[in-house]
Short mmCIF file of C-alpha atoms and ligand atoms in Angstrom, two decimals:
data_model
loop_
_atom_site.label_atom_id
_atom_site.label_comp_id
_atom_site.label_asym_id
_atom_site.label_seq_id
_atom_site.Cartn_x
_atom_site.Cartn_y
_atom_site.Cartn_z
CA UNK A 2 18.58 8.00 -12.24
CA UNK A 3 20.58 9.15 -14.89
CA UNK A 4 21.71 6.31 -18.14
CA UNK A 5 24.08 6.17 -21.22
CA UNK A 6 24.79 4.22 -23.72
CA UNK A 7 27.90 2.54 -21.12
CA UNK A 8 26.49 1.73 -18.23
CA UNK A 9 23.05 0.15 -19.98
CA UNK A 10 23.71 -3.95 -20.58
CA UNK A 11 21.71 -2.89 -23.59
CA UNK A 12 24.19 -1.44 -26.51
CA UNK A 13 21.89 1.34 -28.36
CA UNK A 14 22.05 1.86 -31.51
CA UNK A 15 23.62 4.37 -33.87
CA UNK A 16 25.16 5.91 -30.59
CA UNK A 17 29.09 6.66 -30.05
CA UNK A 18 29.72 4.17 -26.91
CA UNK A 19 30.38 7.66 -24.81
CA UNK A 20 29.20 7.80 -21.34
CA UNK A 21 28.71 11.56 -21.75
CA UNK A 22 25.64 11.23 -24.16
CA UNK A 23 22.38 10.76 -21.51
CA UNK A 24 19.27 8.65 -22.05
CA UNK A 25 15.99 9.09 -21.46
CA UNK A 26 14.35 6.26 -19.96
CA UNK A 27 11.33 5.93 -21.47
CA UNK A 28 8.24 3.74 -19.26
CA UNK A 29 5.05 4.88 -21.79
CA UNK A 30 4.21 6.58 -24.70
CA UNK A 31 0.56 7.67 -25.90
CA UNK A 32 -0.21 9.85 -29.21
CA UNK A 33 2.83 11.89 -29.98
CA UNK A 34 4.10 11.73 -26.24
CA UNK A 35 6.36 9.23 -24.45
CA UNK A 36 6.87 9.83 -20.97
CA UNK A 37 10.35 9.48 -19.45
CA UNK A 38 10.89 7.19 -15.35
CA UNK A 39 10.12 11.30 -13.84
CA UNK A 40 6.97 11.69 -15.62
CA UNK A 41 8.12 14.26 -17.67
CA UNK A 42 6.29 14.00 -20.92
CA UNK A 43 8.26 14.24 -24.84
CA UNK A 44 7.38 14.84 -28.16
CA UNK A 45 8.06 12.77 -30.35
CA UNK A 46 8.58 15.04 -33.03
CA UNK A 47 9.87 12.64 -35.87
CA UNK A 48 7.85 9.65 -34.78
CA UNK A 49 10.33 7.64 -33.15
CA UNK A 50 12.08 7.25 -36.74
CA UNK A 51 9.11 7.57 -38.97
CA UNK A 52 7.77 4.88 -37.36
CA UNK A 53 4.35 6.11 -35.83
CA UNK A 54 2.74 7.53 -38.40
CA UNK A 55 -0.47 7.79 -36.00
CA UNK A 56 1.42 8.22 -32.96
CA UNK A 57 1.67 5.95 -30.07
CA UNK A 58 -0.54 3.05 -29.12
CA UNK A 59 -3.26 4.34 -31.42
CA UNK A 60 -6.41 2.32 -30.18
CA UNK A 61 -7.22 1.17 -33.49
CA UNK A 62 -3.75 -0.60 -33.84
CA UNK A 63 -4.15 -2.12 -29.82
CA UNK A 64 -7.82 -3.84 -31.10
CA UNK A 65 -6.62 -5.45 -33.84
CA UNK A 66 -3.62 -6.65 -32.16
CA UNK A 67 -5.65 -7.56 -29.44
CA UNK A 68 -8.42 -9.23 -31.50
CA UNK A 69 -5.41 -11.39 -33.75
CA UNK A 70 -4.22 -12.77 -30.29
CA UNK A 71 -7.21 -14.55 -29.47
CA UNK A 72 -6.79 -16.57 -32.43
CA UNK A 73 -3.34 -16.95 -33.68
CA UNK A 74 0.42 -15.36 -32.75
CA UNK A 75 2.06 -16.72 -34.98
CA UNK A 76 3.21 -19.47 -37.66
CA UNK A 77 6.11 -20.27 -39.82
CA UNK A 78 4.90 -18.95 -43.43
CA UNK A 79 6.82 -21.84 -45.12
CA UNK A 80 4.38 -25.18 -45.97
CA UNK A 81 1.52 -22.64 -44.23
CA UNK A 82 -0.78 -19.26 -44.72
CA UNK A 83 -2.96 -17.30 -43.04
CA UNK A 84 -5.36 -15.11 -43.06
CA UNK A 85 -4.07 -12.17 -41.17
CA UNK A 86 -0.69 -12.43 -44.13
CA UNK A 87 -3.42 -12.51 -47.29
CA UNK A 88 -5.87 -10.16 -46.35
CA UNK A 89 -2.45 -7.40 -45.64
CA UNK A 90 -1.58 -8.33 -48.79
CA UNK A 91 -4.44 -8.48 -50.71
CA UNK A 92 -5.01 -4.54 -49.17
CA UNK A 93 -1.73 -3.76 -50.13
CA UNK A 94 -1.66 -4.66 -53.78
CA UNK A 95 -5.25 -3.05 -54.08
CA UNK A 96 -4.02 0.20 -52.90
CA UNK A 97 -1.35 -0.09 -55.95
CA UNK A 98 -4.10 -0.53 -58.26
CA UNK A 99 -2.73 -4.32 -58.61
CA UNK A 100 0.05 -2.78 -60.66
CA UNK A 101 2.07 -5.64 -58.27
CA UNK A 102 1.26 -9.16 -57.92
CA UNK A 103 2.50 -10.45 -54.56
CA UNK A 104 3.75 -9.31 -51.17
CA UNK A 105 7.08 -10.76 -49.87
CA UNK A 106 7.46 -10.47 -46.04
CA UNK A 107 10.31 -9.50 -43.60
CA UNK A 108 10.76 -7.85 -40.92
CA UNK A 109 13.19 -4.35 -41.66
CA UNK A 110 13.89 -2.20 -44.05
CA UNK A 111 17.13 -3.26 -44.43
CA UNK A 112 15.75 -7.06 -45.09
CA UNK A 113 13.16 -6.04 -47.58
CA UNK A 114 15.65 -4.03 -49.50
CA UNK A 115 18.33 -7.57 -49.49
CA UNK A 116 15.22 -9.52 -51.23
CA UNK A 117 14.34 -6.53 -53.47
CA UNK A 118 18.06 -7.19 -54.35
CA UNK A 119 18.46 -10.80 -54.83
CA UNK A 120 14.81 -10.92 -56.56
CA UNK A 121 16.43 -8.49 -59.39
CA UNK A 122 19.53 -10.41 -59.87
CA UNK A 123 17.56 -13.82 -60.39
CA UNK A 124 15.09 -12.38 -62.40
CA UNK A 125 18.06 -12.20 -65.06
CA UNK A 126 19.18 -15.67 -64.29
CA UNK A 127 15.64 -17.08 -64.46
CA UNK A 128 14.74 -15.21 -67.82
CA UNK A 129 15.50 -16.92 -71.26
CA UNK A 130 16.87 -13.98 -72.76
CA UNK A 131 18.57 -12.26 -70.72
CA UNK A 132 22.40 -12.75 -69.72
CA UNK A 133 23.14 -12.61 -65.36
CA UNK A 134 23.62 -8.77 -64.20
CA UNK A 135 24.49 -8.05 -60.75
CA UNK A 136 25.58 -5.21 -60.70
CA UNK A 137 23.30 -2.21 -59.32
CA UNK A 138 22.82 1.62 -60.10
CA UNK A 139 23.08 3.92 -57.13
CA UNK A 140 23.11 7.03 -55.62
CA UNK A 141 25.52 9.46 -53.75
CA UNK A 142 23.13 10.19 -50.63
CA UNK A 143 21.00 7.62 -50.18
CA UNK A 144 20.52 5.22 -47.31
CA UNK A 145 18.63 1.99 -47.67
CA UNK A 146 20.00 -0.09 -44.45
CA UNK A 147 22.99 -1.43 -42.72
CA UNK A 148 23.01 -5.07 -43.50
CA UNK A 149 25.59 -5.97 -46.06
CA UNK A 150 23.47 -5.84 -49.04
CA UNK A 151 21.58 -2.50 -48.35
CA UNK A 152 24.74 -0.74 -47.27
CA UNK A 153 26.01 -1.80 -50.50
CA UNK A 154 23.32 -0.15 -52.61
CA UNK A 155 23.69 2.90 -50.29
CA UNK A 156 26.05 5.84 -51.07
CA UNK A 157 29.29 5.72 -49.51
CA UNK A 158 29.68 7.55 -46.57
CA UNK A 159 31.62 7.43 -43.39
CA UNK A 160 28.95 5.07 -41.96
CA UNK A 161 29.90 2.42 -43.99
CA UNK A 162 33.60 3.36 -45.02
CA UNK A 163 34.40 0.59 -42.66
CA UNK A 164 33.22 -1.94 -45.26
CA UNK A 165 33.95 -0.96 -48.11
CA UNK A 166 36.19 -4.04 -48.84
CA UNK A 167 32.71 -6.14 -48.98
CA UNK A 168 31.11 -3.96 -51.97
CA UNK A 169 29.75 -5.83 -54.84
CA UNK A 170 29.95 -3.77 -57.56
CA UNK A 171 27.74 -1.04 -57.49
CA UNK A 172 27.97 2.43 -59.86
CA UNK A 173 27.70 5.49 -57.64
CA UNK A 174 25.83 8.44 -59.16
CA UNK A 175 25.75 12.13 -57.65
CA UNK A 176 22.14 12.11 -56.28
CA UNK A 177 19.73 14.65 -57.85
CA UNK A 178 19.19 17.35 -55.76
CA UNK A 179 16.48 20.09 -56.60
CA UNK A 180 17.12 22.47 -53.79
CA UNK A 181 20.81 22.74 -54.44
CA UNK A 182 21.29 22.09 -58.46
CA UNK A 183 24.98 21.55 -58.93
CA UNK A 184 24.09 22.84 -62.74
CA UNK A 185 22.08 25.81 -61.80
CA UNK A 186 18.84 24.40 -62.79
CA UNK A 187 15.46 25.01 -62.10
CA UNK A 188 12.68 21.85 -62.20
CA UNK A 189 10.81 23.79 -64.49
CA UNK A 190 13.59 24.35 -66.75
CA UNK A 191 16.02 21.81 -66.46
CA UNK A 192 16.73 18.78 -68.85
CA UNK A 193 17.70 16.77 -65.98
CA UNK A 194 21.74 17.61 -66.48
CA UNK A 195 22.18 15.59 -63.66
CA UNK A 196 21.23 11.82 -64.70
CA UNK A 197 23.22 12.77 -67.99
CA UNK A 198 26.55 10.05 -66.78
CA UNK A 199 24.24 7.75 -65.79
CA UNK A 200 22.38 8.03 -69.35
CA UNK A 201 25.96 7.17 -70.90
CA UNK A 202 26.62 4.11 -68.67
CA UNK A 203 23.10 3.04 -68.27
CA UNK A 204 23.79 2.28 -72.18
CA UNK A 205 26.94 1.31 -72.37
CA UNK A 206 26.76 -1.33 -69.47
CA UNK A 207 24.03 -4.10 -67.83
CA UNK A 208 22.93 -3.18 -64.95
CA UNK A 209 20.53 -5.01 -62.95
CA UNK A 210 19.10 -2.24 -61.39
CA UNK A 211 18.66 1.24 -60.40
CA UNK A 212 18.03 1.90 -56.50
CA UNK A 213 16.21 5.26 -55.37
CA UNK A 214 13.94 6.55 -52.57
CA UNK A 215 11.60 8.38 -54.71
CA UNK A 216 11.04 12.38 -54.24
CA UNK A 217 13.19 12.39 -51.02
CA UNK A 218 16.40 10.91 -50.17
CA UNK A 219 15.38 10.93 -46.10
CA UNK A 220 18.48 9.51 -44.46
CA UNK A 221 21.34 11.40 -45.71
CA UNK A 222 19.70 14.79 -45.86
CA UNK A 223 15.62 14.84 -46.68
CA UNK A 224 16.80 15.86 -50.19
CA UNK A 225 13.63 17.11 -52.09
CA UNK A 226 13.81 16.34 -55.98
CA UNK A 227 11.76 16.49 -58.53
CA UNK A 228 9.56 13.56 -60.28
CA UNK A 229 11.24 14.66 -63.62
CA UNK A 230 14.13 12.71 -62.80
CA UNK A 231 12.07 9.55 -61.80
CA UNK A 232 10.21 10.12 -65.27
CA UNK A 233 13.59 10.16 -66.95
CA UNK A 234 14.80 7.19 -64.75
CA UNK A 235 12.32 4.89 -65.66
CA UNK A 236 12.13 5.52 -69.51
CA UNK A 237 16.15 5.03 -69.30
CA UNK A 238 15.06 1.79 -67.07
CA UNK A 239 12.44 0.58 -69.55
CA UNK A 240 14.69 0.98 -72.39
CA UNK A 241 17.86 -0.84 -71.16
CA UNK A 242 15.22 -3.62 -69.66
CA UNK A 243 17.13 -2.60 -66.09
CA UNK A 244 14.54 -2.90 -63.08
CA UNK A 245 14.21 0.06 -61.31
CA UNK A 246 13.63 -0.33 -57.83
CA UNK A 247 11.91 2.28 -55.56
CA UNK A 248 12.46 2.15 -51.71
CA UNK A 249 9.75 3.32 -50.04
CA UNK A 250 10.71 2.46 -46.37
CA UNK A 251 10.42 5.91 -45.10
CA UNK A 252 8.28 7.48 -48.14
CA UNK A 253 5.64 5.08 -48.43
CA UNK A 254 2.28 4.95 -46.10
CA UNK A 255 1.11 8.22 -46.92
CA UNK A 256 4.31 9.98 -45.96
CA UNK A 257 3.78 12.48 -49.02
CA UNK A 258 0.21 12.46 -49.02
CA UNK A 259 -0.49 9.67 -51.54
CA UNK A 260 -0.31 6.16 -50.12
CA UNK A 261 2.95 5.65 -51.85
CA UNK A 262 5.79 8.56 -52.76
CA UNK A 263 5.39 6.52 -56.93
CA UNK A 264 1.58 7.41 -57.16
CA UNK A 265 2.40 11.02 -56.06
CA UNK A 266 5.59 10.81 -58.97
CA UNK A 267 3.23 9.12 -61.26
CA UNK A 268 6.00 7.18 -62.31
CA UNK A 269 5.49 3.14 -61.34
CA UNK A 270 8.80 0.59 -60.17
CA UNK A 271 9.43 -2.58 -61.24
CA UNK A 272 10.07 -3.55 -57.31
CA UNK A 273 8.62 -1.12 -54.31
CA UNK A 274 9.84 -1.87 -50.73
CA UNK A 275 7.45 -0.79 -47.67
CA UNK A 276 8.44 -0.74 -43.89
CA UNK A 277 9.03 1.41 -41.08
CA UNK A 278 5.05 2.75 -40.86
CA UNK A 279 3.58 -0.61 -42.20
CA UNK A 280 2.22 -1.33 -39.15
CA UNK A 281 1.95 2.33 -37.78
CA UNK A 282 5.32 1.87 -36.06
CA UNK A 283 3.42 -0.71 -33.36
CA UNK A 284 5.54 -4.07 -34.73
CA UNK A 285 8.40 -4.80 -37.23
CA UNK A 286 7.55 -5.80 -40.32
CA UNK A 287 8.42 -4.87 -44.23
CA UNK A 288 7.26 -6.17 -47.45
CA UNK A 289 8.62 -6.08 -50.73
CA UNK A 290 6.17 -6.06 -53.57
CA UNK A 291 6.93 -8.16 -56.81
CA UNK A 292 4.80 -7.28 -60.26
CA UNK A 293 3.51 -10.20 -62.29
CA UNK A 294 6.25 -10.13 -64.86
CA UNK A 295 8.80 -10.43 -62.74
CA UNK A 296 6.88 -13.09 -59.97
CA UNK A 297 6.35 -15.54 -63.76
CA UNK A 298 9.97 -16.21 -64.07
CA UNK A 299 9.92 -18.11 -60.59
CA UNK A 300 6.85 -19.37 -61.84
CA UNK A 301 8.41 -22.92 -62.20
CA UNK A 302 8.58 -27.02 -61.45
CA UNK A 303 12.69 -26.55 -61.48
CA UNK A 304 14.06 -25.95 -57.70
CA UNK A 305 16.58 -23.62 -59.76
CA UNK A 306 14.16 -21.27 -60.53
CA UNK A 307 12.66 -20.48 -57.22
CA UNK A 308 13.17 -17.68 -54.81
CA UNK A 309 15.19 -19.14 -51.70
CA UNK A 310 14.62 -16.96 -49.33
CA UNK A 311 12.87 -16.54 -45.55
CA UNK A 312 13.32 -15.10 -42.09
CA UNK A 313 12.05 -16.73 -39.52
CA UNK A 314 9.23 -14.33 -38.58
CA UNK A 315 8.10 -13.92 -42.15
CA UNK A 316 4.54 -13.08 -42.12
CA UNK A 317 4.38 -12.77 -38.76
CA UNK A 318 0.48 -12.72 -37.79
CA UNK A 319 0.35 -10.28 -35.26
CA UNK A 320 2.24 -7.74 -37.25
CA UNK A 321 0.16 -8.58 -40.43
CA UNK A 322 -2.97 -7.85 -38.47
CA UNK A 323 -1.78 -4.43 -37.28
CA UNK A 324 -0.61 -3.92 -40.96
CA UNK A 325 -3.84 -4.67 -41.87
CA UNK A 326 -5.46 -2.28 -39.77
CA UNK A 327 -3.23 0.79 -40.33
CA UNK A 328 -3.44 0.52 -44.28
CA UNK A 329 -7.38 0.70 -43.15
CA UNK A 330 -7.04 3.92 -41.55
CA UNK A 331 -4.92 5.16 -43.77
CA UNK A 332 -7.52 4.87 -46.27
CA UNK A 333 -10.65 5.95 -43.36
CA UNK A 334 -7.83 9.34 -41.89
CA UNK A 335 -4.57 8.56 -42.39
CA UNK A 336 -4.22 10.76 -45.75
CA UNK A 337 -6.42 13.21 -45.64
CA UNK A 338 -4.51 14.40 -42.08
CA UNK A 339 -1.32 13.85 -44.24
CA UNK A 340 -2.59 16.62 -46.42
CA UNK A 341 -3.48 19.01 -43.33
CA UNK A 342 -0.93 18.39 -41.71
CA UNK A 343 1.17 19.65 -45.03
CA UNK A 344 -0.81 22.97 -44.69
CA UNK A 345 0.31 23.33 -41.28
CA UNK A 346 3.96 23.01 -41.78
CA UNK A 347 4.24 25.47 -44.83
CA UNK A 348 2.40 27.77 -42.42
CA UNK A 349 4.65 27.75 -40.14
CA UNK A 350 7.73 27.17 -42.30
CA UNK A 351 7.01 30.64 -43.81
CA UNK A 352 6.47 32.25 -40.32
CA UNK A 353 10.05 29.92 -39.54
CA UNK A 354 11.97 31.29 -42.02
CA UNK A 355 11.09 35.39 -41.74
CA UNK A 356 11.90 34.78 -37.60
CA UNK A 357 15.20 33.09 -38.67
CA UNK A 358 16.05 35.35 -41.76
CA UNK A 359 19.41 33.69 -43.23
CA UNK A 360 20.63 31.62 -40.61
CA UNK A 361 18.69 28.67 -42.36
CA UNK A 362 18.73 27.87 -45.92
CA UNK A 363 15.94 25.11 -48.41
CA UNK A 364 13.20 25.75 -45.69
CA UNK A 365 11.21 23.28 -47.30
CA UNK A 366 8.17 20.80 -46.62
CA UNK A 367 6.90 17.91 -48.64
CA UNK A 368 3.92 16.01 -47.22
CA UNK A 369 4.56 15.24 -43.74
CA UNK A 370 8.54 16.92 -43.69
CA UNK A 371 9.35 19.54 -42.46
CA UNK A 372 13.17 20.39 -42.78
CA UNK A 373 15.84 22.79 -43.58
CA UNK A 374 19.42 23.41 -42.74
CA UNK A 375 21.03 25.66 -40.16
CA UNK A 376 24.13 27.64 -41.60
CA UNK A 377 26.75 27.17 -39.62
CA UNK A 378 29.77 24.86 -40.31
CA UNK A 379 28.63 24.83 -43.59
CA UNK A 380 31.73 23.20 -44.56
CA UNK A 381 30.90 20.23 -42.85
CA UNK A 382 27.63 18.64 -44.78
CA UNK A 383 28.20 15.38 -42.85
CA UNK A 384 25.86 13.85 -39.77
CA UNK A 385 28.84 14.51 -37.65
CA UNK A 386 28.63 17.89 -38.03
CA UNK A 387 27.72 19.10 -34.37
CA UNK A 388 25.89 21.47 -34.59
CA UNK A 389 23.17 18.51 -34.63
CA UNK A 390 23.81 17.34 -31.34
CA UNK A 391 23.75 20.83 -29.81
CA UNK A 392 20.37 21.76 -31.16
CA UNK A 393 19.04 18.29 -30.58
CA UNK A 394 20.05 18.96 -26.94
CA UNK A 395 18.72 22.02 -26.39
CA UNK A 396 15.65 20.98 -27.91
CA UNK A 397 15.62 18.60 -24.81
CA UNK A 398 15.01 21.08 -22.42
CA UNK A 399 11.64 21.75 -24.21
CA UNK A 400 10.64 18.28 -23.75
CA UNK A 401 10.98 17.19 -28.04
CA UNK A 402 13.10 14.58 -29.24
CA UNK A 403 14.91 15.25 -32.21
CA UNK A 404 18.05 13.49 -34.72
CA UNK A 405 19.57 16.32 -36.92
CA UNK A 406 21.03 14.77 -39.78
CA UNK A 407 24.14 16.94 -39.14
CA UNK A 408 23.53 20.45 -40.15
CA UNK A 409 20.09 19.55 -41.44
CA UNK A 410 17.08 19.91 -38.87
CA UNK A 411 13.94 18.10 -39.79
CA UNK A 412 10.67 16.75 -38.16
CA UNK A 413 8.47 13.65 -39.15
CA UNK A 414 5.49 14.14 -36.46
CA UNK A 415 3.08 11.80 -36.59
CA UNK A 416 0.24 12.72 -39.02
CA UNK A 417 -2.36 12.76 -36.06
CA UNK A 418 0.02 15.53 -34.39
CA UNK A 419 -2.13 18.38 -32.16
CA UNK A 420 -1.84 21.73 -33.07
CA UNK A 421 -0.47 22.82 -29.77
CA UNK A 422 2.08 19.96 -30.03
CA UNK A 423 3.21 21.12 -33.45
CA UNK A 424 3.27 25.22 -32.17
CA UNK A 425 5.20 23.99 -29.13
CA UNK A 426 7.82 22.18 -31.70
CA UNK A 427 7.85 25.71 -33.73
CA UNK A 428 8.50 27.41 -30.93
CA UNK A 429 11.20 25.68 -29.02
CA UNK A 430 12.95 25.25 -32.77
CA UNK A 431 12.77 29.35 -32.92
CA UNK A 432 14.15 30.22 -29.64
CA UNK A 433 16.87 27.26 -29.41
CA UNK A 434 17.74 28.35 -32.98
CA UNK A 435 18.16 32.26 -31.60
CA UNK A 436 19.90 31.51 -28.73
CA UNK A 437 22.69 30.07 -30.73
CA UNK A 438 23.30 33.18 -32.42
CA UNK A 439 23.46 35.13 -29.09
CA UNK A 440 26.95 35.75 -27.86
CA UNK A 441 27.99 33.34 -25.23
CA UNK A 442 28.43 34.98 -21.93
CA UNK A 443 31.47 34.52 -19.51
C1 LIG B 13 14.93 4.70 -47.05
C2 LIG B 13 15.31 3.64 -46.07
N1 LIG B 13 15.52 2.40 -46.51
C3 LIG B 13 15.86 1.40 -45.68
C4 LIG B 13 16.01 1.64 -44.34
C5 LIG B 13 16.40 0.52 -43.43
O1 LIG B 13 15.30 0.14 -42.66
P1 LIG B 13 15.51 -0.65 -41.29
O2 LIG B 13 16.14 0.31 -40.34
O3 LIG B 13 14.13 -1.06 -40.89
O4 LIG B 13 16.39 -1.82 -41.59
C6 LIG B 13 15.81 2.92 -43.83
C7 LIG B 13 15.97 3.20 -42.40
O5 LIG B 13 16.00 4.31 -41.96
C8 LIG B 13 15.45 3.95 -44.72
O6 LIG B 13 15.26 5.20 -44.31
#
């Protein structure tokens, strides 16, 4: 049977309503394989979103899901706890050295990054010194959601063009961007030219915050940059008492090869916000994690002071118990595969970029990225560009699953990825990548 995104009473996501684009209908899924209705078996070569960080149905995750059933599914986490939420947490602020003080739950990105939001702008209305901000520092290509609030703090692109008339105010900054510097500059050398506007405003104006993925902006690009300008962000942060905010949706849990993208910076938030592989990708669930000085300011008998704030499946046991077990094995495997699996993509980026010569440009890996950008249609930097959709479909007929960000390529695999599964992605990449070049044939 063939599907797309028409004909299903299901309306996919992110997908132009076009009955031309096909879907795979997918019945199972096992380490970095899901297997289509025909039995042919995928790779899941960027983790089904950066999701399954150890691959699919890892038995580790299954027992403890398993095990949290027999006992509890699930309660509201208003009037109530439990232990499957404080034992997550309590993991979770250990593995920041208790440089935070509690875990607020949710269930997306895009909801953890709303609360991250609202948290900043009533820590200035609950504080005794400080006048109301609102309004938030933010940059060019970054991406932290699509409800209202996080497609606020994102840049503006065509994604969200559509909504622009329900902005707050934000300040829009040119993101940093190492691999491309718009002044020329090298990390080693540079004086970070490229915060100096915001240094001006950052001054001049009171923000509440400043809202970054740290090291990579994924979304729009995987834009490597270097921890100089999160160093210079958070003095400039400190010194205008602005709370800098890091999302960690897609960097976080190891994704760098340090539990969290910060600890590999060296340069702490004021507010971190975790999703995506918080539970290894096996349920939804985010967390955004408050430090003590900003948690004391709700600290308070007055109704007016407190944090009003929930989703329904806040906390939600079964997800807090997987949570729970995949911060475990990130600690038991999780990072030190991180780190191999780095050395494996630089080995074969170098071998990638001899084969491919100049077609591609910023070959680059950090941690568990691999990315780079073909060179055609330059012009067009946008996810439109389609030159995505061509390679991701002829990467189909080598049985990987793909999402160019436009012209740039990338792969997330899981960090538990085989070595033939990664030399099969290398491959396929190589020859699809060739065959463009070759003349078409009448
Ligand atoms: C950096 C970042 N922040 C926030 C989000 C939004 O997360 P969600 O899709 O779970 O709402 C994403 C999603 O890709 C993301 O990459």
């Amino acid at each position: 049977m063939t599907y797309n995104p028409v004909t299903t009473s299901t309306w996919v996501p992110l997908t132009i309503q076009d009955d031309s684009e096909n879907l795979l209908k997918i019945v199972s899924a096992e380490k970095e394989f899901v297997t289509d209705e025909d039995g042919n078996v995928w790779i899941d070569a960027i983790s089904s979103w950066w999701t399954m960080i150890y691959g699919h149905r890892h038995p580790k995750l299954i027992a403890a899901l398993q095990n949290q059933l027999q006992s509890l599914d699930h309660v509201m986490l208003a009037g109530n706890i439990h232990e499957s939420a404080e034992n997550l947490s309590k993991v979770l602020l250990e593995l920041t050295h208790l440089h935070f003080k509690k875990v607020f739950y949710s269930d997306n990105g895009s909801n953890a990054i709303e609360i991250a939001l609202k948290l900043a702008i009533q820590y200035y209305q609950n504080h005794p010194d400080f006048k109301p901000r609102s309004e938030f520092i933010v940059f060019s290509n970054s991406y932290h959601g699509d409800s209202i609030g996080a497609m606020n703090v994102s840049g503006k692109n065509y994604f969200n063009r559509i909504f622009s008339e329900l902005r707050f105010p934000t300040k829009e900054f040119p993101a940093p961007n190492c691999m491309n510097c718009p002044w020329g500059k090298h990390p080693t050398s540079c004086d970070t030219e490229c915060l100096s506007d915001l240094t001006l405003s950052i001054k001049q104006n009171e923000y509440a915050g400043i809202v970054i993925e740290p090291l990579v902006f994924g979304a729009n690009g995987m834009l490597f940059y270097d921890k100089k300008v999160l160093i210079k962000l958070r003095e400039l942060a400190s010194s205008t008492n602005t709370l800098l905010i890091f999302d960690e949706v897609f960097t976080g849990m190891g994704k760098l090869g340090e539990p969290f993208a910060y600890q590999k910076a060296g340069v702490i938030p004021d507010l971190l916000v975790l999703a995506k592989g918080l539970t290894g990708g096996m349920l939804p669930l985010a967390a955004t994690l408050v430090p003590n000085f900003i948690y004391e300011l709700f600290l308070s008998k007055d109704p007016y002071k407190a944090f009003f704030h929930a989703h329904t499946m806040t906390g939600n046991a079964l997800a807090c118990s997987v949570g729970y077990a995949s911060i475990s094995m990130l600690q038991e495997f999780g990072l030190t595969q991180v780190k191999e699996l780095e050395i494996k993509l630089r080995n074969h980026a170098e071998t990638f970029q001899k084969k491919m010569g100049t077609m591609v440009e910023n070959v680059r890996v950090m941690g568990g990225i691999f990315a780079f950008e073909w060179k055609e249609n330059v012009a067009n930097d946008e996810y439109l560009n389609p030159v995505g959709k061509q390679i991701r479909n002829s990467l189909r007929k080598f049985h990987i699953l793909i999402r160019p960000l436009g012209r740039t390529i990338y792969i997330t695999p899981p960090y538990t990825i085989s070595d033939v599964s990664l030399e099969k992605i290398f491959m396929a990449l190589g020859s699809t990548l060739l065959g463009l070049l070759e003349p078409e044939k009448d």
